[in-house]
PDB file of C-alpha atoms and ligand atoms in Angstrom:
ATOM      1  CA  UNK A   1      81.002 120.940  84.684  1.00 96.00           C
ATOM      2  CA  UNK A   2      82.454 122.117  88.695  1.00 98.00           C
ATOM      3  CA  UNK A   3      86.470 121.323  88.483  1.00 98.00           C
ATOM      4  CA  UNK A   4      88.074 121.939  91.426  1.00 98.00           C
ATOM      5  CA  UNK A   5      91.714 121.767  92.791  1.00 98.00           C
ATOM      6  CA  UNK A   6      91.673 120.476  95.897  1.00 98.00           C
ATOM      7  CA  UNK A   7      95.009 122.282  96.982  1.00 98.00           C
ATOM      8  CA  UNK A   8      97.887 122.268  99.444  1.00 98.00           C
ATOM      9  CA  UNK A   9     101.294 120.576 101.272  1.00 98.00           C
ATOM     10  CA  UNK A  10     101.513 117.512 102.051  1.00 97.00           C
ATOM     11  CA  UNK A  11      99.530 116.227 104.838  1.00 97.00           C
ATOM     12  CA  UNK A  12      97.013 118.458 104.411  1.00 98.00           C
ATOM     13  CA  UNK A  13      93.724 116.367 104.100  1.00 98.00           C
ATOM     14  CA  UNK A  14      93.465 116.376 100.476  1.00 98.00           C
ATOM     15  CA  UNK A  15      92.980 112.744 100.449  1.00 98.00           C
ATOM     16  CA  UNK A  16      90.869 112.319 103.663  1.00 98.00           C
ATOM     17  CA  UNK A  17      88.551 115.003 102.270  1.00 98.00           C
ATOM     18  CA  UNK A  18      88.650 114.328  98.668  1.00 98.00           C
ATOM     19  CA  UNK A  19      86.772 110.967  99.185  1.00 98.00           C
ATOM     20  CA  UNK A  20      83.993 112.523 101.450  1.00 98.00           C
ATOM     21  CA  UNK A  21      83.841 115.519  98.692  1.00 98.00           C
ATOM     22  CA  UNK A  22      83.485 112.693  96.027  1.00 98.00           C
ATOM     23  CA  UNK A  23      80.572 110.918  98.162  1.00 98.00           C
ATOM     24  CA  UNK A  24      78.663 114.221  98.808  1.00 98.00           C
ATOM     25  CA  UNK A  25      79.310 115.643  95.073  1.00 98.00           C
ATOM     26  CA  UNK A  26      79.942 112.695  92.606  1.00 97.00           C
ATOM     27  CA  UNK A  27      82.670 114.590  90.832  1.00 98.00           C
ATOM     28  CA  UNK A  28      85.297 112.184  89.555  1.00 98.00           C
ATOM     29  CA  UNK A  29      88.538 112.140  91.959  1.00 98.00           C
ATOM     30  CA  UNK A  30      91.813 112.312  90.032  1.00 98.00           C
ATOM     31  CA  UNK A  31      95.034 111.662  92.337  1.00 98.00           C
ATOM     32  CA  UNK A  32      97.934 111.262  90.762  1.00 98.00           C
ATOM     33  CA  UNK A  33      99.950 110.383  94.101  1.00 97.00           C
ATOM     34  CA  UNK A  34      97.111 107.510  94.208  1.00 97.00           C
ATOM     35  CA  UNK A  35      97.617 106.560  90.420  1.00 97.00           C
ATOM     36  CA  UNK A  36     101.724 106.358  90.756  1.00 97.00           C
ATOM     37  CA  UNK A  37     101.165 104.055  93.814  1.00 96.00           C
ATOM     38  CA  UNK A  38      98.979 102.120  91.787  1.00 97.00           C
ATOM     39  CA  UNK A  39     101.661 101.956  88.805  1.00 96.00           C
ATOM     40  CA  UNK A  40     104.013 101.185  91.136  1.00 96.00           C
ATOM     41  CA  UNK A  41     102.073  98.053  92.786  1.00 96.00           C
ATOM     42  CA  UNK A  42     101.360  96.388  89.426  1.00 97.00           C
ATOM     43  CA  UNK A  43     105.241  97.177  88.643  1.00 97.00           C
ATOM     44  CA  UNK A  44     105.066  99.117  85.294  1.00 96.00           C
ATOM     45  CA  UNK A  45     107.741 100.671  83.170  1.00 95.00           C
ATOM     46  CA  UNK A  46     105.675 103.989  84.510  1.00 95.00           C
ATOM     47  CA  UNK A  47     106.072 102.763  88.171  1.00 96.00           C
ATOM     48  CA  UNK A  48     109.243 101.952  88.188  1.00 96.00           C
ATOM     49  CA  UNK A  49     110.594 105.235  86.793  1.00 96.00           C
ATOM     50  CA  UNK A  50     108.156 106.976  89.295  1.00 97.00           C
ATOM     51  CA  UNK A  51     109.092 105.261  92.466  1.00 96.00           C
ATOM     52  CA  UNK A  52     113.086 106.571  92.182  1.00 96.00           C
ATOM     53  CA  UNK A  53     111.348 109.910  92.308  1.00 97.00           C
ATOM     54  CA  UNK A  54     108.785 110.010  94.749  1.00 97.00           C
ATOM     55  CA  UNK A  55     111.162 107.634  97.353  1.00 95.00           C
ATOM     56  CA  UNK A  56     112.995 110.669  97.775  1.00 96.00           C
ATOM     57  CA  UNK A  57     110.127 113.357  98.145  1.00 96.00           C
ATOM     58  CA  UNK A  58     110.970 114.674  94.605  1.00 97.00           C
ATOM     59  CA  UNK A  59     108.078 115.416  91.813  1.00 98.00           C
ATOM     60  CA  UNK A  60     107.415 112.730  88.901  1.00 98.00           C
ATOM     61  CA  UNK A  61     109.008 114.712  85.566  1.00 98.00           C
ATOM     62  CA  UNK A  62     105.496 117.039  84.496  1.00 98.00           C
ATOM     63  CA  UNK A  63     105.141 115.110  81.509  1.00 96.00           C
ATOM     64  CA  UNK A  64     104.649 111.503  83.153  1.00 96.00           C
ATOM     65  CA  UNK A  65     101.761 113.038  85.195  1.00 97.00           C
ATOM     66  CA  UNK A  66      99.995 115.134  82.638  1.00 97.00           C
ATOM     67  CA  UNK A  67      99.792 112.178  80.510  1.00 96.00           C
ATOM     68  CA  UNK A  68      98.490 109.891  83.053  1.00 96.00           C
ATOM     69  CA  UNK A  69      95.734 112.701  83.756  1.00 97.00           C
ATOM     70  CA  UNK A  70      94.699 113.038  79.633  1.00 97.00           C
ATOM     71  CA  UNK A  71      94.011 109.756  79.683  1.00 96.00           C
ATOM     72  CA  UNK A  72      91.551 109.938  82.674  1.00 96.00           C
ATOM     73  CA  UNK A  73      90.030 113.031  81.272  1.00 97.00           C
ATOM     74  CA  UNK A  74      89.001 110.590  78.305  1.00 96.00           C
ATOM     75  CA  UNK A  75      87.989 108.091  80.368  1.00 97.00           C
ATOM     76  CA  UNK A  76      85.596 109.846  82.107  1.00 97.00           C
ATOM     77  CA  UNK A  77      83.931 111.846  78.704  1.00 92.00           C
ATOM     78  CA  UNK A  78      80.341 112.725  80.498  1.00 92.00           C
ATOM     79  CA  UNK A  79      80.996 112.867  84.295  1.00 96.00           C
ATOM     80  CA  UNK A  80      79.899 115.942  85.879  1.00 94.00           C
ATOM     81  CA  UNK A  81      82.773 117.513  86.970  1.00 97.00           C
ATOM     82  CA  UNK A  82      86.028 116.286  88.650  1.00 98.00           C
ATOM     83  CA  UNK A  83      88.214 116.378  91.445  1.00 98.00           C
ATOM     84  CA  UNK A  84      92.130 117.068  91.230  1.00 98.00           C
ATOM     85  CA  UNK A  85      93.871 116.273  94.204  1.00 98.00           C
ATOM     86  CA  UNK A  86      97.815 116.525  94.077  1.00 98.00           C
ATOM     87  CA  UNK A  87      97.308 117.832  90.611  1.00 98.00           C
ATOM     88  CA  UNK A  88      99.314 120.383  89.221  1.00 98.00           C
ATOM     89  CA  UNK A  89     101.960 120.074  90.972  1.00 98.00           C
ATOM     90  CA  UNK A  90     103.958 122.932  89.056  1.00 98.00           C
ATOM     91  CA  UNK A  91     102.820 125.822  87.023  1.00 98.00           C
ATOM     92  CA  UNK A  92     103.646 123.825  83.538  1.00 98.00           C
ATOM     93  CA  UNK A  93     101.239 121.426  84.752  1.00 98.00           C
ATOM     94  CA  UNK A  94      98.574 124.302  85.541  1.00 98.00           C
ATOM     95  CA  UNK A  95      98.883 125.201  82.131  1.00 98.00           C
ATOM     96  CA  UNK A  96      99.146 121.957  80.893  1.00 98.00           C
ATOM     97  CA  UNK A  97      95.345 121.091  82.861  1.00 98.00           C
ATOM     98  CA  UNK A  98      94.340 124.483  81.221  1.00 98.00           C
ATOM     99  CA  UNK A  99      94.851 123.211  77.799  1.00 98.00           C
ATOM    100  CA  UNK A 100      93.135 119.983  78.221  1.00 98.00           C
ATOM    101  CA  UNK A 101      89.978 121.704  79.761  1.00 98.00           C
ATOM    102  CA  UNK A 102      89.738 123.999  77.584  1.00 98.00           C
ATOM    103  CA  UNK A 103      90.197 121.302  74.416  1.00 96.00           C
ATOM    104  CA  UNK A 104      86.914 119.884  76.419  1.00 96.00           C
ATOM    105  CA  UNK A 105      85.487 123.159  76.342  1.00 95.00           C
ATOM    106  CA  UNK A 106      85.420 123.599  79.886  1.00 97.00           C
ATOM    107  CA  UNK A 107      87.925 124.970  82.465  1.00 98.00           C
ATOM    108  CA  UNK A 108      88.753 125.243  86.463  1.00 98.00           C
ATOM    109  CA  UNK A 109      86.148 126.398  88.512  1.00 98.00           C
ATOM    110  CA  UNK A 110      87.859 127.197  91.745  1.00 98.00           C
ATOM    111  CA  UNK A 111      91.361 126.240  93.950  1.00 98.00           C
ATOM    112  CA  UNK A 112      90.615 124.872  97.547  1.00 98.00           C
ATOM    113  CA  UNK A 113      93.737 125.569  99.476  1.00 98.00           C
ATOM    114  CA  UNK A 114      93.900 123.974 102.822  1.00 98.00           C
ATOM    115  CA  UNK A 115      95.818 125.635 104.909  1.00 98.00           C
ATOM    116  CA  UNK A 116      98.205 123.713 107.752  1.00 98.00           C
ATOM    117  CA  UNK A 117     100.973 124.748 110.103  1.00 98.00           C
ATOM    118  CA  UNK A 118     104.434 122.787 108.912  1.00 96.00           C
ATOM    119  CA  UNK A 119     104.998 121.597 112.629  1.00 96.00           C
ATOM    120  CA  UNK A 120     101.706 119.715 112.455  1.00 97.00           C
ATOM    121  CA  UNK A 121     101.791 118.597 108.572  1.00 97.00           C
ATOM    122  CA  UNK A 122     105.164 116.768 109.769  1.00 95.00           C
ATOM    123  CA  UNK A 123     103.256 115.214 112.421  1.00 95.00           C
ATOM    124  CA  UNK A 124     100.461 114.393 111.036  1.00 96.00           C
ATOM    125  CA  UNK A 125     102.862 112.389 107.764  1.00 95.00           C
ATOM    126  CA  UNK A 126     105.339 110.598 110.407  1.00 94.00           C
ATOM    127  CA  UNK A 127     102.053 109.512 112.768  1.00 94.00           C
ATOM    128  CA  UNK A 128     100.906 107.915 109.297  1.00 94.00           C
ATOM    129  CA  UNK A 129     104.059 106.316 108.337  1.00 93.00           C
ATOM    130  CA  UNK A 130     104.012 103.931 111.257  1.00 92.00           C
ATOM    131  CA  UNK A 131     100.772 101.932 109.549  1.00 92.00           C
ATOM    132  CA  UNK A 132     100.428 103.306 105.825  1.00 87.00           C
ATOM    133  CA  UNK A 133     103.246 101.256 104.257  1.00 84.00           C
ATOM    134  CA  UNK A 134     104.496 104.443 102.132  1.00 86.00           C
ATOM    135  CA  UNK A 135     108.484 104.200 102.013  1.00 85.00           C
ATOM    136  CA  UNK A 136     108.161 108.241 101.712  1.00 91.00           C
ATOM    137  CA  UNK A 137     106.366 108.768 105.027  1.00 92.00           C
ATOM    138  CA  UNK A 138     108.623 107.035 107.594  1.00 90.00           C
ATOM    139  CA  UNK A 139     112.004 109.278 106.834  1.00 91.00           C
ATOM    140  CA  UNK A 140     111.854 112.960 108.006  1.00 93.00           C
ATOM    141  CA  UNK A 141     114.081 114.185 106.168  1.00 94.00           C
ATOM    142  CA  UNK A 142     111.825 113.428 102.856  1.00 95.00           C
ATOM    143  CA  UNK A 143     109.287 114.664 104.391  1.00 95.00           C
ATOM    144  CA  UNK A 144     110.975 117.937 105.331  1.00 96.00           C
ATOM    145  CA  UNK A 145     112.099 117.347 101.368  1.00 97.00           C
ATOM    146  CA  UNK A 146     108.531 117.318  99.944  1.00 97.00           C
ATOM    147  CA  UNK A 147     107.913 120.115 101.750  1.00 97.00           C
ATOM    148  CA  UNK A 148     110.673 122.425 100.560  1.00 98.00           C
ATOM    149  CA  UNK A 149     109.309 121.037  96.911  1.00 98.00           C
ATOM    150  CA  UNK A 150     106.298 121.923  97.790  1.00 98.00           C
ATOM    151  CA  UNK A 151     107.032 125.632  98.494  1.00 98.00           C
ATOM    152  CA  UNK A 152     109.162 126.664  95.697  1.00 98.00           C
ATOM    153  CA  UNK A 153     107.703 124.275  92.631  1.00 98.00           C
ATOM    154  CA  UNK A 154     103.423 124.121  94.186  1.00 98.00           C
ATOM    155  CA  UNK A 155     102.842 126.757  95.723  1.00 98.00           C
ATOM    156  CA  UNK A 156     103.729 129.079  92.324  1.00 98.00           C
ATOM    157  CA  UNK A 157     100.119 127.289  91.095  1.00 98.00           C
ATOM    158  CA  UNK A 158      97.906 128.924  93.831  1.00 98.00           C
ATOM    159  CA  UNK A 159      99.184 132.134  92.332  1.00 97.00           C
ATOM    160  CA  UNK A 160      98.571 130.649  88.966  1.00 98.00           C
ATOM    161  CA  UNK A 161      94.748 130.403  89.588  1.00 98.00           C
ATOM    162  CA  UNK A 162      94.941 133.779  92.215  1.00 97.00           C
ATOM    163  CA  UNK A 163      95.246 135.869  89.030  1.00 97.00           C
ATOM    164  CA  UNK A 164      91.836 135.088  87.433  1.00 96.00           C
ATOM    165  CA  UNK A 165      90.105 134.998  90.905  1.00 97.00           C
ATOM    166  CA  UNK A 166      89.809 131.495  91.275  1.00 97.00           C
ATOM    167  CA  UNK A 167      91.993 130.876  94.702  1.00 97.00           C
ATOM    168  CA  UNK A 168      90.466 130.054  97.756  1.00 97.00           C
ATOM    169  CA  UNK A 169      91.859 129.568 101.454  1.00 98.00           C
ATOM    170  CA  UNK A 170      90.203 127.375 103.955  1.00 98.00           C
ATOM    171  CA  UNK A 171      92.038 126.327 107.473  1.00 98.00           C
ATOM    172  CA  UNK A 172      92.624 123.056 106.984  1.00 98.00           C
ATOM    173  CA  UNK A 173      93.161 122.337 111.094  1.00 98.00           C
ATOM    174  CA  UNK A 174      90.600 121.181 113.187  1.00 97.00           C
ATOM    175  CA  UNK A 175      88.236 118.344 112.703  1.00 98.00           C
ATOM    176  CA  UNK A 176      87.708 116.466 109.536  1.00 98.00           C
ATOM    177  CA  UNK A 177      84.128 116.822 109.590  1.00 98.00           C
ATOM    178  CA  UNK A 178      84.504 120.563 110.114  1.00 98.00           C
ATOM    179  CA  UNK A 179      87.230 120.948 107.306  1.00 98.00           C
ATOM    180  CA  UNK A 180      84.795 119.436 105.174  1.00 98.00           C
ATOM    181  CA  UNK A 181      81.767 121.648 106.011  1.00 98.00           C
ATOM    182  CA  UNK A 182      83.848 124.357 104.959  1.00 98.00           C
ATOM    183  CA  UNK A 183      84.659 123.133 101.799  1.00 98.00           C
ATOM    184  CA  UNK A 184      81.164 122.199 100.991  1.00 98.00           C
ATOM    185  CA  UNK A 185      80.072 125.379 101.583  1.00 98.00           C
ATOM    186  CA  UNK A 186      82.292 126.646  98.762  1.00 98.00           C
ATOM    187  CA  UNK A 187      81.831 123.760  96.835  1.00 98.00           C
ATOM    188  CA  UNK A 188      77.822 123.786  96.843  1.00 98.00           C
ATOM    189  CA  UNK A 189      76.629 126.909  94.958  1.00 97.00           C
ATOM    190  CA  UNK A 190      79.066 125.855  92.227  1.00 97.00           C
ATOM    191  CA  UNK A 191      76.691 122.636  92.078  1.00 97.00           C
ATOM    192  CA  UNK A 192      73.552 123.654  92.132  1.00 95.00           C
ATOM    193  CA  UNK A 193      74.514 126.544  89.268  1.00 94.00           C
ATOM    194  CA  UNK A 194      75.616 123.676  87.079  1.00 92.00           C
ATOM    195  CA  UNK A 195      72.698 121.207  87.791  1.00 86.00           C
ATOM    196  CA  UNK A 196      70.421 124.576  86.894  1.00 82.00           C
ATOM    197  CA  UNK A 197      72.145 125.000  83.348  1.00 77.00           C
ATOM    198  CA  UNK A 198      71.885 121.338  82.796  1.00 70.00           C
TER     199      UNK A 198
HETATM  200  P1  AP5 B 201     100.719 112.552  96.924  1.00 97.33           P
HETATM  201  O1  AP5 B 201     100.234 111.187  97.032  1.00 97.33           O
HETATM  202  O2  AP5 B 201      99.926 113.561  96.207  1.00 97.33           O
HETATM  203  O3  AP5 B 201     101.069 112.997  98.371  1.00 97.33           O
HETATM  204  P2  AP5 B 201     101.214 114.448  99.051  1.00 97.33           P
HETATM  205  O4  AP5 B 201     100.679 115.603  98.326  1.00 97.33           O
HETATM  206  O5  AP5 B 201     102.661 114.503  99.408  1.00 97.33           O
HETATM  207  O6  AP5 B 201     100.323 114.414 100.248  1.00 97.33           O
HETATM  208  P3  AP5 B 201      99.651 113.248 101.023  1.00 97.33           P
HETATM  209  O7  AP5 B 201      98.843 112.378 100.135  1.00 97.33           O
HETATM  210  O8  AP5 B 201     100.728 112.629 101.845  1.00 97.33           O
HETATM  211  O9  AP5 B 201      98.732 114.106 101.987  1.00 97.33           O
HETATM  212  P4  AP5 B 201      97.217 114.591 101.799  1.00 97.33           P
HETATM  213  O10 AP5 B 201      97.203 116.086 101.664  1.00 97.33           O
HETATM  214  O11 AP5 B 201      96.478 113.790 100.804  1.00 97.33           O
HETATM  215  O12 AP5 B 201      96.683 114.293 103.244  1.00 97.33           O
HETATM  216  P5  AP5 B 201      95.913 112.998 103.802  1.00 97.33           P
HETATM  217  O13 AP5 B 201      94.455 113.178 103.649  1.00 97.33           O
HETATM  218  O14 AP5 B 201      96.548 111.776 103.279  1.00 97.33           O
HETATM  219  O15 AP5 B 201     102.195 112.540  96.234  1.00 97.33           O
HETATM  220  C1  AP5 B 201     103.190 111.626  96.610  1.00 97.33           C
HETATM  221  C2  AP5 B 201     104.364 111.747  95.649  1.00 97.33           C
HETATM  222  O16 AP5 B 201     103.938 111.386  94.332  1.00 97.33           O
HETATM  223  C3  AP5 B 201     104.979 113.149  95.482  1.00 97.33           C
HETATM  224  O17 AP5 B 201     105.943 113.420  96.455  1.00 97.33           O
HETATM  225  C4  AP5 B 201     105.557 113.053  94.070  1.00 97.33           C
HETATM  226  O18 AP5 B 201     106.782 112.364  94.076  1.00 97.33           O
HETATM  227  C5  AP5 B 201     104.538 112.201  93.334  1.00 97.33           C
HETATM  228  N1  AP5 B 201     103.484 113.002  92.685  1.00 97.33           N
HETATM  229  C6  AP5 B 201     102.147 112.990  92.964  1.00 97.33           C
HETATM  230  N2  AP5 B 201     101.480 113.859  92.180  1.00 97.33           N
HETATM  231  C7  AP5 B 201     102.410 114.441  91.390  1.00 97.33           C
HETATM  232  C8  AP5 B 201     102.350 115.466  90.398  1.00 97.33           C
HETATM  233  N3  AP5 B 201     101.185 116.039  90.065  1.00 97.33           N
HETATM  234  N4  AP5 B 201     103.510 115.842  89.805  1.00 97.33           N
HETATM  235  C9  AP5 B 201     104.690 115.260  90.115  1.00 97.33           C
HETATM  236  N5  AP5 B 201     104.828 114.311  91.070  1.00 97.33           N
HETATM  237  C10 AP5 B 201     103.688 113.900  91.697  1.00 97.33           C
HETATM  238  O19 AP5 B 201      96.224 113.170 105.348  1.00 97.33           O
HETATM  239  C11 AP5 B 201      97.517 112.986 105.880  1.00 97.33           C
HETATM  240  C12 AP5 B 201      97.399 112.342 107.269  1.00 97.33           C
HETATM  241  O20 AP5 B 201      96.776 113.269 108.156  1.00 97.33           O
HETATM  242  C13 AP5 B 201      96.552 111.064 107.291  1.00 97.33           C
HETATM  243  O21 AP5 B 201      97.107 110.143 108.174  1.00 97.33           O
HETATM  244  C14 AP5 B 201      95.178 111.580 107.780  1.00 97.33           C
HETATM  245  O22 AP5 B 201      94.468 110.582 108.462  1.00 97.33           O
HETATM  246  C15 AP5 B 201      95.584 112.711 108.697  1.00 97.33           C
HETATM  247  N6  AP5 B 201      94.568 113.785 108.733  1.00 97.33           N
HETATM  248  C16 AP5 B 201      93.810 114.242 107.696  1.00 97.33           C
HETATM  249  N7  AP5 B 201      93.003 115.251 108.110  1.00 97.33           N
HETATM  250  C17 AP5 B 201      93.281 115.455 109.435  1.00 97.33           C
HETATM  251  C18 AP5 B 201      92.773 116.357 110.419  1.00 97.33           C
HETATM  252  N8  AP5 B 201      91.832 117.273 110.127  1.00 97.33           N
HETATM  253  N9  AP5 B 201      93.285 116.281 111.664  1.00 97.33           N
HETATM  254  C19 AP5 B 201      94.262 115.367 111.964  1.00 97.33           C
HETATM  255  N10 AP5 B 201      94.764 114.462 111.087  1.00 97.33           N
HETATM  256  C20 AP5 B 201      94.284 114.531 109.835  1.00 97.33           C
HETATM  257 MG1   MG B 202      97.049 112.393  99.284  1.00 97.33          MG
END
């Protein structure tokens, strides 16, 4: 299996490039920002508690979000690798993903961190708030908040995967089409190992 963490702030791309990664690769995408919204829409006792959270640019408690990702995992028993985007969020929830691979008997391949100035992550989040309909977009100061969260609880989790050699940078400025070249590029040879083992 090729599990990658598709990594960094808000605003970064994860989303815009996770579902061209998906297209090119078929690995299963698994966003947890994408399954609260989802909770939230069809109003569940998950949703609800959720929503007072991510409103004001704070995280989901760990153990909301690692539960919601088991039950994916067994969801998806067979698929060929997968896709975590926005996920961990905080070094209990690296471990927590660690646990669950390895109960699967398989494990992270590699962290993608894309790589953004703050001036233009802010711009980039506000720009979208005019159209995208998400209450934590149009406010800057929970943007600026999910940034600061960002920092001192995410960040910790590049570190996390740093010390086994698994942490990656790629500048995540330009064009989307040349963002995702790069991550192909890194992504690829992981791909064609696995389809060789198969
Ligand atoms: P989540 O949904 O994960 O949001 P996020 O990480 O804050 O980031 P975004 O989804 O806003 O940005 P993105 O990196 O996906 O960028 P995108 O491609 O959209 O989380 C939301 C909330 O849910 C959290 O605050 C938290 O409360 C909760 N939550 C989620 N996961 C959790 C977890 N694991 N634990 C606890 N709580 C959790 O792009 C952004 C914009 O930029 C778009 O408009 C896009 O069109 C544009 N853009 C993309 N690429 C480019 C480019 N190259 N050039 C110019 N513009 C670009
Ligand atoms: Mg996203």
């Amino acid at each position: 299996m090729v599990n990658i963490i598709l990594f960094g702030p808000p605003g970064s791309g994860k989303g815009t490039q996770s579902d061209k990664i998906v297209d090119q690769f078929g690995l299963v995408h698994l966003s947890t920002g994408n399954l609260l919204r989802q909770e939230i829409a069809d109003k569940t006792p998950l949703g609800i508690e959720a929503r007072s959270f991510m409103d004001k640019g704070q995280l989901v408690p760990d153990e909301v979000v690692i539960g919601m990702i088991d039950t994916c995992l067994e969801k998806n028993i067979g698929a060929k690798g997968f896709l975590f985007d926005g996920f961990p969020r905080t070094v209990a929830q690296a471990e927590a993903l660690d646990n669950l691979l390895k109960l699967r008997k398989t494990a992270i391949t590699r962290l993608l961190a894309l790589e953004v100035s703050e001036e233009e992550l802010v711009n980039r989040l506000l720009k979208r708030g005019e159209t995208s309909g998400r209450s934590d977009d149009t406010d800057v100061h929970v943007i600026r908040k999910r940034l600061l969260v960002y920092r001192n609880e995410t960040e910790p989790v590049a570190a996390h995967y740093a010390k086994t050699g698994k942490h990656d940078n790629i500048k995540g400025e330009g064009s989307v089409e040349e963002i995702f070249e790069s991550l192909a590029a890194r992504i690829r040879p992981y791909m064609e190992a696995a389809r060789v083992e198969e």
